[in-house]
Coordinates of C-alpha atoms and ligand atoms in Angstrom, one line a residue:
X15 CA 94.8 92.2 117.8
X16 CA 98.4 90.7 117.1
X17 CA 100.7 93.4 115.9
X18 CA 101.4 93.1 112.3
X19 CA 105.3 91.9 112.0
X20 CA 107.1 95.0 110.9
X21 CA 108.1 95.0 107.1
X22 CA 109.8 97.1 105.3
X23 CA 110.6 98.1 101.5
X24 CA 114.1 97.5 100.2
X25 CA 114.4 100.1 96.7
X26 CA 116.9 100.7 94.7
X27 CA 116.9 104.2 93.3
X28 CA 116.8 104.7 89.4
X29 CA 119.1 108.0 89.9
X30 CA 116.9 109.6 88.0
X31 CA 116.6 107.3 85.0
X32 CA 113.3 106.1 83.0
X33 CA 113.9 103.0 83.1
X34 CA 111.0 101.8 83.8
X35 CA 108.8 100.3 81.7
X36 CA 105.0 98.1 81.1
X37 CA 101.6 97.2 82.3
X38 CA 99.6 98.0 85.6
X39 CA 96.0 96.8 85.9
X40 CA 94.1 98.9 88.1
X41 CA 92.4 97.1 91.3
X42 CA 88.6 98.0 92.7
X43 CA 88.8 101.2 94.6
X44 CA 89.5 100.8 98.5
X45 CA 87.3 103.9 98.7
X46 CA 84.3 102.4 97.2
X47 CA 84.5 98.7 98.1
X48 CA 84.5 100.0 101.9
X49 CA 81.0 101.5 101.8
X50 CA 79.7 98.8 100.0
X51 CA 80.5 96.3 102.3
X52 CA 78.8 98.8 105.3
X53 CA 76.1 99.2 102.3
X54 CA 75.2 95.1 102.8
X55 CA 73.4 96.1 106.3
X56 CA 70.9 97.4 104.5
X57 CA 70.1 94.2 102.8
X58 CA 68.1 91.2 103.8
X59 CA 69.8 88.3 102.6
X60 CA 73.2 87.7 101.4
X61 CA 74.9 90.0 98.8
X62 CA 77.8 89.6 96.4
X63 CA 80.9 92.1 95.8
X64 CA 83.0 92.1 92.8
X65 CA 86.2 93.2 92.0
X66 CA 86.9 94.5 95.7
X67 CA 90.5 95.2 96.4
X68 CA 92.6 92.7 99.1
X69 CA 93.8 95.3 101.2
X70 CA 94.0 95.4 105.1
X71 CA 91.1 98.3 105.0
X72 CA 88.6 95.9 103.2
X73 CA 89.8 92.6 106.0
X74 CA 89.9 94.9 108.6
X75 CA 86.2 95.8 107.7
X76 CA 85.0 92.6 107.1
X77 CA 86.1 91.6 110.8
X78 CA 84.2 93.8 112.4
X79 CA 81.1 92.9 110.4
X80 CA 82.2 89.3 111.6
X81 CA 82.4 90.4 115.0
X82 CA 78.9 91.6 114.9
X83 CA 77.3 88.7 113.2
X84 CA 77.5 88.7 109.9
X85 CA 78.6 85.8 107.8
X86 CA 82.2 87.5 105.7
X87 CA 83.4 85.1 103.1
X88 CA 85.3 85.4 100.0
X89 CA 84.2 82.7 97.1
X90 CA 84.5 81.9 93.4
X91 CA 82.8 83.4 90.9
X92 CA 82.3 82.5 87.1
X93 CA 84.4 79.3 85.9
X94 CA 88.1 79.0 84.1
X95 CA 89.9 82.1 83.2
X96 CA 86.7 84.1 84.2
X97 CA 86.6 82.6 87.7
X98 CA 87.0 85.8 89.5
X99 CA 87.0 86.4 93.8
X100 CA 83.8 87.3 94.9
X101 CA 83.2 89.0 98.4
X102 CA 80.0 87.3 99.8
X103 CA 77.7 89.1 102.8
X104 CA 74.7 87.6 104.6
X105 CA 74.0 90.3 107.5
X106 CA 70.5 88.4 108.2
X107 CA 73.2 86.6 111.3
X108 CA 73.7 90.1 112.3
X109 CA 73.6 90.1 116.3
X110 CA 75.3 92.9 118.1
X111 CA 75.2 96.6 117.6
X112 CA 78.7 97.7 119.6
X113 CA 80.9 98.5 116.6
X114 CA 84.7 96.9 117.7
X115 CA 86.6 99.5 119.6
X116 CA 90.5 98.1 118.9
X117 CA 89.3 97.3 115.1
X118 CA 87.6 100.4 114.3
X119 CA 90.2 102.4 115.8
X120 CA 92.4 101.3 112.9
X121 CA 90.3 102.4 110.2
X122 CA 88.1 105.6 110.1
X123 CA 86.3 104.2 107.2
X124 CA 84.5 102.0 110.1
X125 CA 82.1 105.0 111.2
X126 CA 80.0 104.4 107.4
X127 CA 79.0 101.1 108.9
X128 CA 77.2 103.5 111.8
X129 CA 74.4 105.0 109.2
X130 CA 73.1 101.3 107.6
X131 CA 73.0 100.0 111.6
X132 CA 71.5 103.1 113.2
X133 CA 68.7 102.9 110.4
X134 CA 68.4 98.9 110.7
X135 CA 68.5 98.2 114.2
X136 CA 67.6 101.3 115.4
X137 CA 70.4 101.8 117.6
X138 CA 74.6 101.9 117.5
X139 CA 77.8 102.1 119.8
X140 CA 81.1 103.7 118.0
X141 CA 84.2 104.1 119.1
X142 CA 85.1 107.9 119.8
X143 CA 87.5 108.0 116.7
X144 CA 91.2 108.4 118.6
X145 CA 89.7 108.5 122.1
X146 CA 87.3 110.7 123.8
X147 CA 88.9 114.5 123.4
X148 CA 88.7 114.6 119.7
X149 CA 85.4 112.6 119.1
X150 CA 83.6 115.3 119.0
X151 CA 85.0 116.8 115.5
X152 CA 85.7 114.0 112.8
X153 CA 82.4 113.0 113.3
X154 CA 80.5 115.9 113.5
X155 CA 78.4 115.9 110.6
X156 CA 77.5 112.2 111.3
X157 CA 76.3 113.3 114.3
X158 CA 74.4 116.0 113.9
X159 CA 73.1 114.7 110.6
X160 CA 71.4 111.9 112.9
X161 CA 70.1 113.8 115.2
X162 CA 68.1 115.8 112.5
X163 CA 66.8 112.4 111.6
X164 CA 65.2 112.0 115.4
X165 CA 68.1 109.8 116.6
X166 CA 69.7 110.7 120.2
X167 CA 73.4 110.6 119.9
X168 CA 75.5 110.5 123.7
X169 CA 78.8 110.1 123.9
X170 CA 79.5 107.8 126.7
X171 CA 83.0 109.1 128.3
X172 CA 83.5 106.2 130.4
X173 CA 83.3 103.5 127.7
X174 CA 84.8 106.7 125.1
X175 CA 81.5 105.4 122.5
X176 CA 79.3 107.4 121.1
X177 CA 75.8 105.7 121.9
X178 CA 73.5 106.5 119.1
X179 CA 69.5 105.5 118.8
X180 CA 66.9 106.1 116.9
X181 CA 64.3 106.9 119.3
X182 CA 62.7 109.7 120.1
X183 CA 64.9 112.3 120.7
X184 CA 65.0 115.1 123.1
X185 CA 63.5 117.1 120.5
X186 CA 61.2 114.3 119.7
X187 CA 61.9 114.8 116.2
X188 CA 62.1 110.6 116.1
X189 CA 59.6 108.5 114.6
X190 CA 59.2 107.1 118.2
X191 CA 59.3 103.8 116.7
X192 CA 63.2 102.9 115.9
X193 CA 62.7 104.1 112.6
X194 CA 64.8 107.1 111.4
X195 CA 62.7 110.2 110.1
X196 CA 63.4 112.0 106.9
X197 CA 64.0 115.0 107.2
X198 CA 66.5 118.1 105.1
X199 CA 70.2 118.0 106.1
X200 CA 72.7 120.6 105.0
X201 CA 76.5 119.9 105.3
X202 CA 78.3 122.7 106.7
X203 CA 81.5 120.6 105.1
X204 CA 81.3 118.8 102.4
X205 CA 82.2 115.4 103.1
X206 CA 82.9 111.8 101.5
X207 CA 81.8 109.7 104.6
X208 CA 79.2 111.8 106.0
X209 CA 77.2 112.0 102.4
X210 CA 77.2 108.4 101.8
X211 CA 76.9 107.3 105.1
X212 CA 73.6 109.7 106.0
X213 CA 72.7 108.9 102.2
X214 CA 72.6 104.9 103.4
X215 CA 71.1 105.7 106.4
X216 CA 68.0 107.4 104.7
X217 CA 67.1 104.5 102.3
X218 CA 65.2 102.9 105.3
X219 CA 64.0 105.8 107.2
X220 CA 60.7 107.0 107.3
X221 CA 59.6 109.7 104.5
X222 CA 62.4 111.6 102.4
X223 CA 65.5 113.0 103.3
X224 CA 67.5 116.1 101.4
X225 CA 71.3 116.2 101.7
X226 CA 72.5 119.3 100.4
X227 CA 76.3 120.4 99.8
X228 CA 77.0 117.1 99.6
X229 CA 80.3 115.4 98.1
X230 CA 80.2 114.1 94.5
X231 CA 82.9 111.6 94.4
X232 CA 82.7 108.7 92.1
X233 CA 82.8 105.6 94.8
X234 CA 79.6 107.6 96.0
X235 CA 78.3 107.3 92.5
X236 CA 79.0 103.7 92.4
X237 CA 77.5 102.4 95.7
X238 CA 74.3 103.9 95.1
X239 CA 73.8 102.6 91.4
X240 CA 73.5 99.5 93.1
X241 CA 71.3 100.1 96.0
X242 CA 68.9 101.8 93.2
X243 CA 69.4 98.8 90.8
X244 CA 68.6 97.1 93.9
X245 CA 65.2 99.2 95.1
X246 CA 66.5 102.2 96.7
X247 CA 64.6 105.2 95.9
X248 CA 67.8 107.9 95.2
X249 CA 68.6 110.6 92.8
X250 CA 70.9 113.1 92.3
X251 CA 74.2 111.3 93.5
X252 CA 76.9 113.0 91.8
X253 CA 75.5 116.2 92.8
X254 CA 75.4 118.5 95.7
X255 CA 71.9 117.6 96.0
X256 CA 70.6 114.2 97.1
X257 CA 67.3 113.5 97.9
X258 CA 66.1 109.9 99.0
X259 CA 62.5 108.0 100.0
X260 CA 63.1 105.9 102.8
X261 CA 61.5 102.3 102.4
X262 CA 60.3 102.7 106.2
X263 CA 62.2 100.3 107.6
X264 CA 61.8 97.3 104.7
X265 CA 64.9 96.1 103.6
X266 CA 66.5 96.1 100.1
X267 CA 66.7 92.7 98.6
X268 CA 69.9 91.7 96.8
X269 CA 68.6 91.6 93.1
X270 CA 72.1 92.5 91.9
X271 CA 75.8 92.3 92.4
X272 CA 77.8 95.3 93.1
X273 CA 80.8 95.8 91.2
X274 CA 84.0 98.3 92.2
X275 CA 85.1 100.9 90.2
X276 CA 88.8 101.0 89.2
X277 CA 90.7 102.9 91.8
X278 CA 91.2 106.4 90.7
X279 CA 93.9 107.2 93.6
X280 CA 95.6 104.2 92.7
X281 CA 95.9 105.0 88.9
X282 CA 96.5 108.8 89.6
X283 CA 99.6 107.2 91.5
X284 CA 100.8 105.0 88.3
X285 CA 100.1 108.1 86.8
X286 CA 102.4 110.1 87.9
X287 CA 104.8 107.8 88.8
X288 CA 105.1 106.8 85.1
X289 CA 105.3 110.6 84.2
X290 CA 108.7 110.7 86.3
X291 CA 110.1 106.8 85.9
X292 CA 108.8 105.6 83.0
X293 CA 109.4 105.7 79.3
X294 CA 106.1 103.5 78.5
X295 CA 103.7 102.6 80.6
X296 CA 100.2 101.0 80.1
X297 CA 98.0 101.5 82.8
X298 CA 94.2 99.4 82.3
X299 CA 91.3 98.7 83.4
X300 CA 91.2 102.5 84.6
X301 CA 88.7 105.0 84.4
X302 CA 90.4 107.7 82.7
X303 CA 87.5 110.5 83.3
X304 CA 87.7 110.0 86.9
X305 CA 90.8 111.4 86.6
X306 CA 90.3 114.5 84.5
X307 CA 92.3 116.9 87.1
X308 CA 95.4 114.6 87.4
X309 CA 95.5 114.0 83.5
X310 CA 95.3 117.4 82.5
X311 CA 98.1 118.7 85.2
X312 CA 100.3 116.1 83.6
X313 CA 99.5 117.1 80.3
X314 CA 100.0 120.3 80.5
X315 CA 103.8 120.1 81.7
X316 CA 104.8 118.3 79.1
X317 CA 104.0 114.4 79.9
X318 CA 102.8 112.3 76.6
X319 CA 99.8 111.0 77.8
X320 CA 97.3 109.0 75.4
X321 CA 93.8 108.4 76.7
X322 CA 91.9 104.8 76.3
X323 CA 88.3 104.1 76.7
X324 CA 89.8 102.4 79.7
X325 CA 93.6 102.8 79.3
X326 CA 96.1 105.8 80.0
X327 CA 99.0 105.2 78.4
X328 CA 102.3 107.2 79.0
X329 CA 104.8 106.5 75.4
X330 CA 108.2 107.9 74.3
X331 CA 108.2 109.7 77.9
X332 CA 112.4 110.1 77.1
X333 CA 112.6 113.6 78.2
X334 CA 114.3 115.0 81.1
X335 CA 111.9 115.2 84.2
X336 CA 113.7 118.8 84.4
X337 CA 111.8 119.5 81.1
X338 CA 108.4 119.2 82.5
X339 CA 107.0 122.7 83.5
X340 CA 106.3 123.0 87.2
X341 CA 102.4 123.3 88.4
X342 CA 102.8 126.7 89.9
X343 CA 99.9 127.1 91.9
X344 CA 98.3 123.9 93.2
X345 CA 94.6 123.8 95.1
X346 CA 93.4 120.1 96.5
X347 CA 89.8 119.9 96.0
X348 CA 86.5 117.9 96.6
X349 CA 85.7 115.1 93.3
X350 CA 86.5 116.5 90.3
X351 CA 89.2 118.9 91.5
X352 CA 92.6 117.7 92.3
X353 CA 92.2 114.8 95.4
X354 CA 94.0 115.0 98.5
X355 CA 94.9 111.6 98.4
X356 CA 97.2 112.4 95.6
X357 CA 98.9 115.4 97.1
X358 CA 102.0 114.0 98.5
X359 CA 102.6 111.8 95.5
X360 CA 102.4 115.2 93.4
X361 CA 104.8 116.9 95.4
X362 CA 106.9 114.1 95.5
X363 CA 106.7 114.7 91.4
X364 CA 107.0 118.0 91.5
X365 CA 110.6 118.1 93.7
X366 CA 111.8 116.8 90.1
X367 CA 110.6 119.1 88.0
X368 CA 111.8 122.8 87.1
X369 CA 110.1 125.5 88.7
X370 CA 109.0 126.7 92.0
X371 CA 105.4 125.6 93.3
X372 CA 103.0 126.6 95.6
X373 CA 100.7 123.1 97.3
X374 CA 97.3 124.4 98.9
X375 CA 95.6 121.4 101.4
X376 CA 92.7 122.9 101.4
X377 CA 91.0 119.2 103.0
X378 CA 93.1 118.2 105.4
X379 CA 95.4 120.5 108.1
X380 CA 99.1 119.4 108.1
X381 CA 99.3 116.4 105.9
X382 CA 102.6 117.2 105.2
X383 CA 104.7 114.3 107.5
X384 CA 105.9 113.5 104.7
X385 CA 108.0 116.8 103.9
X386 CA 110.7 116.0 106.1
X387 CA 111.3 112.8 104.6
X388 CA 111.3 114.2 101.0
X389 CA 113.8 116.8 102.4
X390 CA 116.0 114.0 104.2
X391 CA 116.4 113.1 100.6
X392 CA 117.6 116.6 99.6
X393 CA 114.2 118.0 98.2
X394 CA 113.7 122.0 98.7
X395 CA 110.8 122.2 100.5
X396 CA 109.5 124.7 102.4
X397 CA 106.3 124.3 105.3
X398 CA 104.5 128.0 105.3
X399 CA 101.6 126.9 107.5
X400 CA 99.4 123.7 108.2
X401 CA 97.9 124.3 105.1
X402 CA 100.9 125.2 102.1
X403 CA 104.3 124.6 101.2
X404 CA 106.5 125.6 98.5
X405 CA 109.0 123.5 96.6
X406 CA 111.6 124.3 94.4
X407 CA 112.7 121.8 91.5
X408 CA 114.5 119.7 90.3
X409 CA 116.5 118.5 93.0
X410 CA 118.2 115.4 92.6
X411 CA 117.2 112.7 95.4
X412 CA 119.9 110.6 96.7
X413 CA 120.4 108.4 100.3
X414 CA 122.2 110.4 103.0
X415 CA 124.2 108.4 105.3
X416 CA 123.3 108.7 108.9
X417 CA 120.1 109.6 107.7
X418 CA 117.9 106.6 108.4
X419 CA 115.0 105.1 107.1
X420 CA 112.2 106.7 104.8
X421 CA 108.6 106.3 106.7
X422 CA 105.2 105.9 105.0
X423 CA 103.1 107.7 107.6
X424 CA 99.4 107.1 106.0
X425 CA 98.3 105.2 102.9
X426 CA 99.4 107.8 100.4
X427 CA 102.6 109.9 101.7
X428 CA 103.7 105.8 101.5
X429 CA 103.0 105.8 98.2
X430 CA 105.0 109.2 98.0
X431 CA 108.2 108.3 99.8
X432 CA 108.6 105.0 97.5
X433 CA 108.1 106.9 94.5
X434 CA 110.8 109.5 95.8
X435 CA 113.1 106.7 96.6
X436 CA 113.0 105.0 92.9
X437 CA 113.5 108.8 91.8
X438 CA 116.9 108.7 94.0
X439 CA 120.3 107.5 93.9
X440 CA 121.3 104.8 96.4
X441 CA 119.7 102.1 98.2
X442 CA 116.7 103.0 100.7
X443 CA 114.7 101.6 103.2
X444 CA 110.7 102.3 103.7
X445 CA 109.4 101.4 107.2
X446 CA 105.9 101.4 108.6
X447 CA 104.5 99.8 104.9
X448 CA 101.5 98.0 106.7
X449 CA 100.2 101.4 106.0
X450 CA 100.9 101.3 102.1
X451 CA 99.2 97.8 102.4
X452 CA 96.0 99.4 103.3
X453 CA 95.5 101.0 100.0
X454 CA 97.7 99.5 97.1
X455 CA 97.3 95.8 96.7
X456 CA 100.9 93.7 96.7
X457 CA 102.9 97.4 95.3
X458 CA 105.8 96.0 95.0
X459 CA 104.6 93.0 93.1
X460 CA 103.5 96.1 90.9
X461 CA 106.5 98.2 90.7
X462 CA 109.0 95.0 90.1
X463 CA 106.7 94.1 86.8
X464 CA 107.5 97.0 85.6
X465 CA 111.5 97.1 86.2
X466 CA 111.9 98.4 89.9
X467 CA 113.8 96.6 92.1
X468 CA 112.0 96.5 95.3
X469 CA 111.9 93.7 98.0
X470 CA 109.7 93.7 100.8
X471 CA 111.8 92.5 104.2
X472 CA 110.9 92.0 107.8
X473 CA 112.1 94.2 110.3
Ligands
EPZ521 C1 87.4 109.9 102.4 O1 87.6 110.1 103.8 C2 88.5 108.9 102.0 N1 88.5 107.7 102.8 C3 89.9 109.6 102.2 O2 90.9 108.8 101.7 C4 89.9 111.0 101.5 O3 91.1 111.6 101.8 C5 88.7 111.8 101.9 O4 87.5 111.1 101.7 C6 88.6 113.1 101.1 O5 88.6 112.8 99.8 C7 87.5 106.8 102.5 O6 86.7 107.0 101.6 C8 87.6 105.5 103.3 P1 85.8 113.5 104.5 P2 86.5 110.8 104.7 O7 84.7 113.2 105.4 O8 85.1 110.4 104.2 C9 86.3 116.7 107.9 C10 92.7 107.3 101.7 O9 93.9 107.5 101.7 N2 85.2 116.1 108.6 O10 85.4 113.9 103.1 O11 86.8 110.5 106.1 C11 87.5 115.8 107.8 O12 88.3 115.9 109.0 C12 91.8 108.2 102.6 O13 92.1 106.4 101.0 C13 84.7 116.8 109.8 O14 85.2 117.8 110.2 O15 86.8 112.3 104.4 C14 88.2 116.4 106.6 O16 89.0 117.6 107.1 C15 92.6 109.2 103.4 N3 83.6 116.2 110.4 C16 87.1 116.9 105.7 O17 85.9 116.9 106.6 C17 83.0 115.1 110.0 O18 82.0 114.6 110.6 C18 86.8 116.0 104.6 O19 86.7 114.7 105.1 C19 83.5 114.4 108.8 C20 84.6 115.0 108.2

């Protein structure tokens, strides 16, 4: 694949200042859109998408669906002002199972599209997710939860794939006949992929499956309202409890169109972005409930929040940042506790507030690159362990010469560092923002609406 040319965010820093000021609408969520597009394998004939987000995740998906077969094509939907971009999917073309390497190496996300295919064709090839020695562990559960469902998972070192088929297995669990068998699945972690992938998986199997401790986030809610609009025996999504009657192999026919919940990482970012830069800001076409554990952090330090059927507004935020009380003891959490994906940006927050905090990843180990940036900026920030750090606010953020450029190491700690650099005095450079670009659709198209100058440059 051609390497992306290198760009690079240009900000000026607000020193501070709420001078920010406006409207963002909220796109589809990245998070959601993903499995829906992996969700169309289960379909015979073509399906339709709505409001899916244009970020690098969602093209870098629909290539590899490409590359396997499928017809990928983005067309117009409803006429004048309501004409809207559709994402269109016929998988009937389908005619390879090996899953790109080099593409799906980029994205994680690409091991959901593993379940619908194992349960369709009756076999897959994956990638080992960043080469053979750590394949084993970030797909774990997938693994095993196949297994359970008769399928014979090997891990071919030489090609680095996992080769996974839904034969008879060693234990001869299988259905013996290509066909997944339902069966009762426990998750010794709870996890986003590995429930709705094993959830997708199980809509054609043979008999019922059980998933049990599974994850409850909304863009797992969302896909499979449509696959039951569209046929799909499920209940209990939402819960820790999913049970689902395979169809036996039939496929689902596309009866309906799926549509993408607002992004709730994206308008937690506004979120607190407004609370710190802004003194109004209008963010729509948001779900504000699926953001309960952001609102309610916000609100509690002092930030004039005013909830919308689908609106958050921030008004009359003139205060000091330094007024807002500091969130002393801070947990992420699985869907609806606080998300990891919004960790860095609340840290970043938090280095302006007053008071000393303590910032639990409980999800992830050591997703914390980001610290030293923060701290290149002059934020007090202190690593305990892979796990926690401490920060002590306010500090006030400003370039240091000879210090170089700010880096956006994955989707979110991007989102961080740009937010940081508007809090700061001075000019600043963000590098490495094909990684923002996989999650937040045209930022700083965003950001300058609302008063920030920003400029994207090539490097
Ligand atoms: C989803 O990733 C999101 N990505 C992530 O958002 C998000 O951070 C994560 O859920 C947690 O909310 C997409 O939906 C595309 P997990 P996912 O399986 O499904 C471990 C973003 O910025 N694990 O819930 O991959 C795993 O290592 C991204 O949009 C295993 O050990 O997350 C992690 O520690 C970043 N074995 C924990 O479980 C497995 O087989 C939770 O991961 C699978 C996961």
């Amino acid at each position: 694949m051609a390497t992306a040319q290198k760009e690079a965010f240009i900000i000026e820093g607000l020193a501070g200042e709420k001078k920010l000021s406006g409207t963002v609408r909220i796109h589809g969520a990245k998070n959601a859109a993903l499995k829906a597009i992996a969700a169309s394998v289960l379909f015979a004939g073509p399906v339709r998408l709505e409001n899916v987000p244009k970020t690098a995740d969602i093209e870098t998906l629909s290539k590899i669906l490409r590359k396997l077969g499928a017809k990928v094509e983005w067309k117009k939907g409803g006429t004048g002002k309501d004409a809207v971009d559709l994402l269109e999917i016929d998988t009937t073309t389908m005619n390879s199972i090996e899953i790109d390497a080099e593409l799906a190496g980029s994205m994680r996300a690409s091991v959901v599209l593993t379940g619908p295919m194992l349960a369709r064709f009756g076999k897959v090839t994956f990638p080992a997710p960043g080469g053979c020695v750590i394949g084993t562990r970030p797909i774990d559960l997938f693994l095993s939860g196949y297994e359970k469902m008769g399928a014979m998972a090997v891990l071919d070192e030489a090609a680095c794939v996992h080769r996974i088929e839904a034969y008879k297995n060693a234990k001869g669990t299988g259905t013996g006949k290509g066909l997944l068998a339902g069966t009762e699945i426990f998750f010794n972690k709870v996890s986003v992929g590995g429930t709705e992938t094993l959830m997708m998986a199980a809509v054609l199997a043979e008999g019922t499956t059980v998933l049990k401790n599974c994850a409850m986030e909304p863009e797992i809610v969302n896909v499979a309202e449509w696959l039951i609009a569209c046929g799909a025996k499920i209940t209990g999504v939402g819960t820790p409890v999913i049970t689902i009657e395979g169809t036996g192999g039939e496929l689902l026919k596309p009866t309906h169109f799926y549509t993408t919940i607002p992004d709730r990482i994206e308008t937690g970012s506004f979120l607190i972005l407004g609370a710190l830069l802004a003194r109004d800001l209008t963010i729509e076409n948001c779900r504000p409930d699926h953001v309960e554990s952001v609102v309610s952090l916000l609100t509690e330090a002092g930030v004039p929040i005013k909830i919308g059927a689908s609106t958050i507004t921030i008004s009359g935020n003139t205060a000091a940042n330094s007024s807002f009380k500091t969130i002393a003891d801070l947990r992420t959490h699985e869907y609806p506790g606080f998300p990891t994906d919004l960790q860095p940006v609340i840290v970043a927050y938090l280095t302006q507030v007053t008071g000393e905090s303590k910032i639990f990843e409980t999800i992830y180990e050591g997703r914390f690159k980001y610290v030293e940036d923060l701290k290149k900026l002059g934020a007090s920030i202190t690593i305990m362990n892979p796990r926690e750090i401490e920060v002590k606010g306010p500090t006030p953020l400003r370039h240091l010469p000879g210090e170089g450029d700010l880096t956006a190491y994955d989707i979110r700690a991007g989102f961080a560092v740009v937010m940081a650099a508007l809090s700061g005095s001075g000019t600043f450079k963000v590098i490495n923002i094909h990684l923002i670009d996989r999650g937040y659709e045209k930022l700083e198209a965003q950001l300058s609406s609302l008063g920030a100058q920003i400029k994207r440059v090539v490097v």
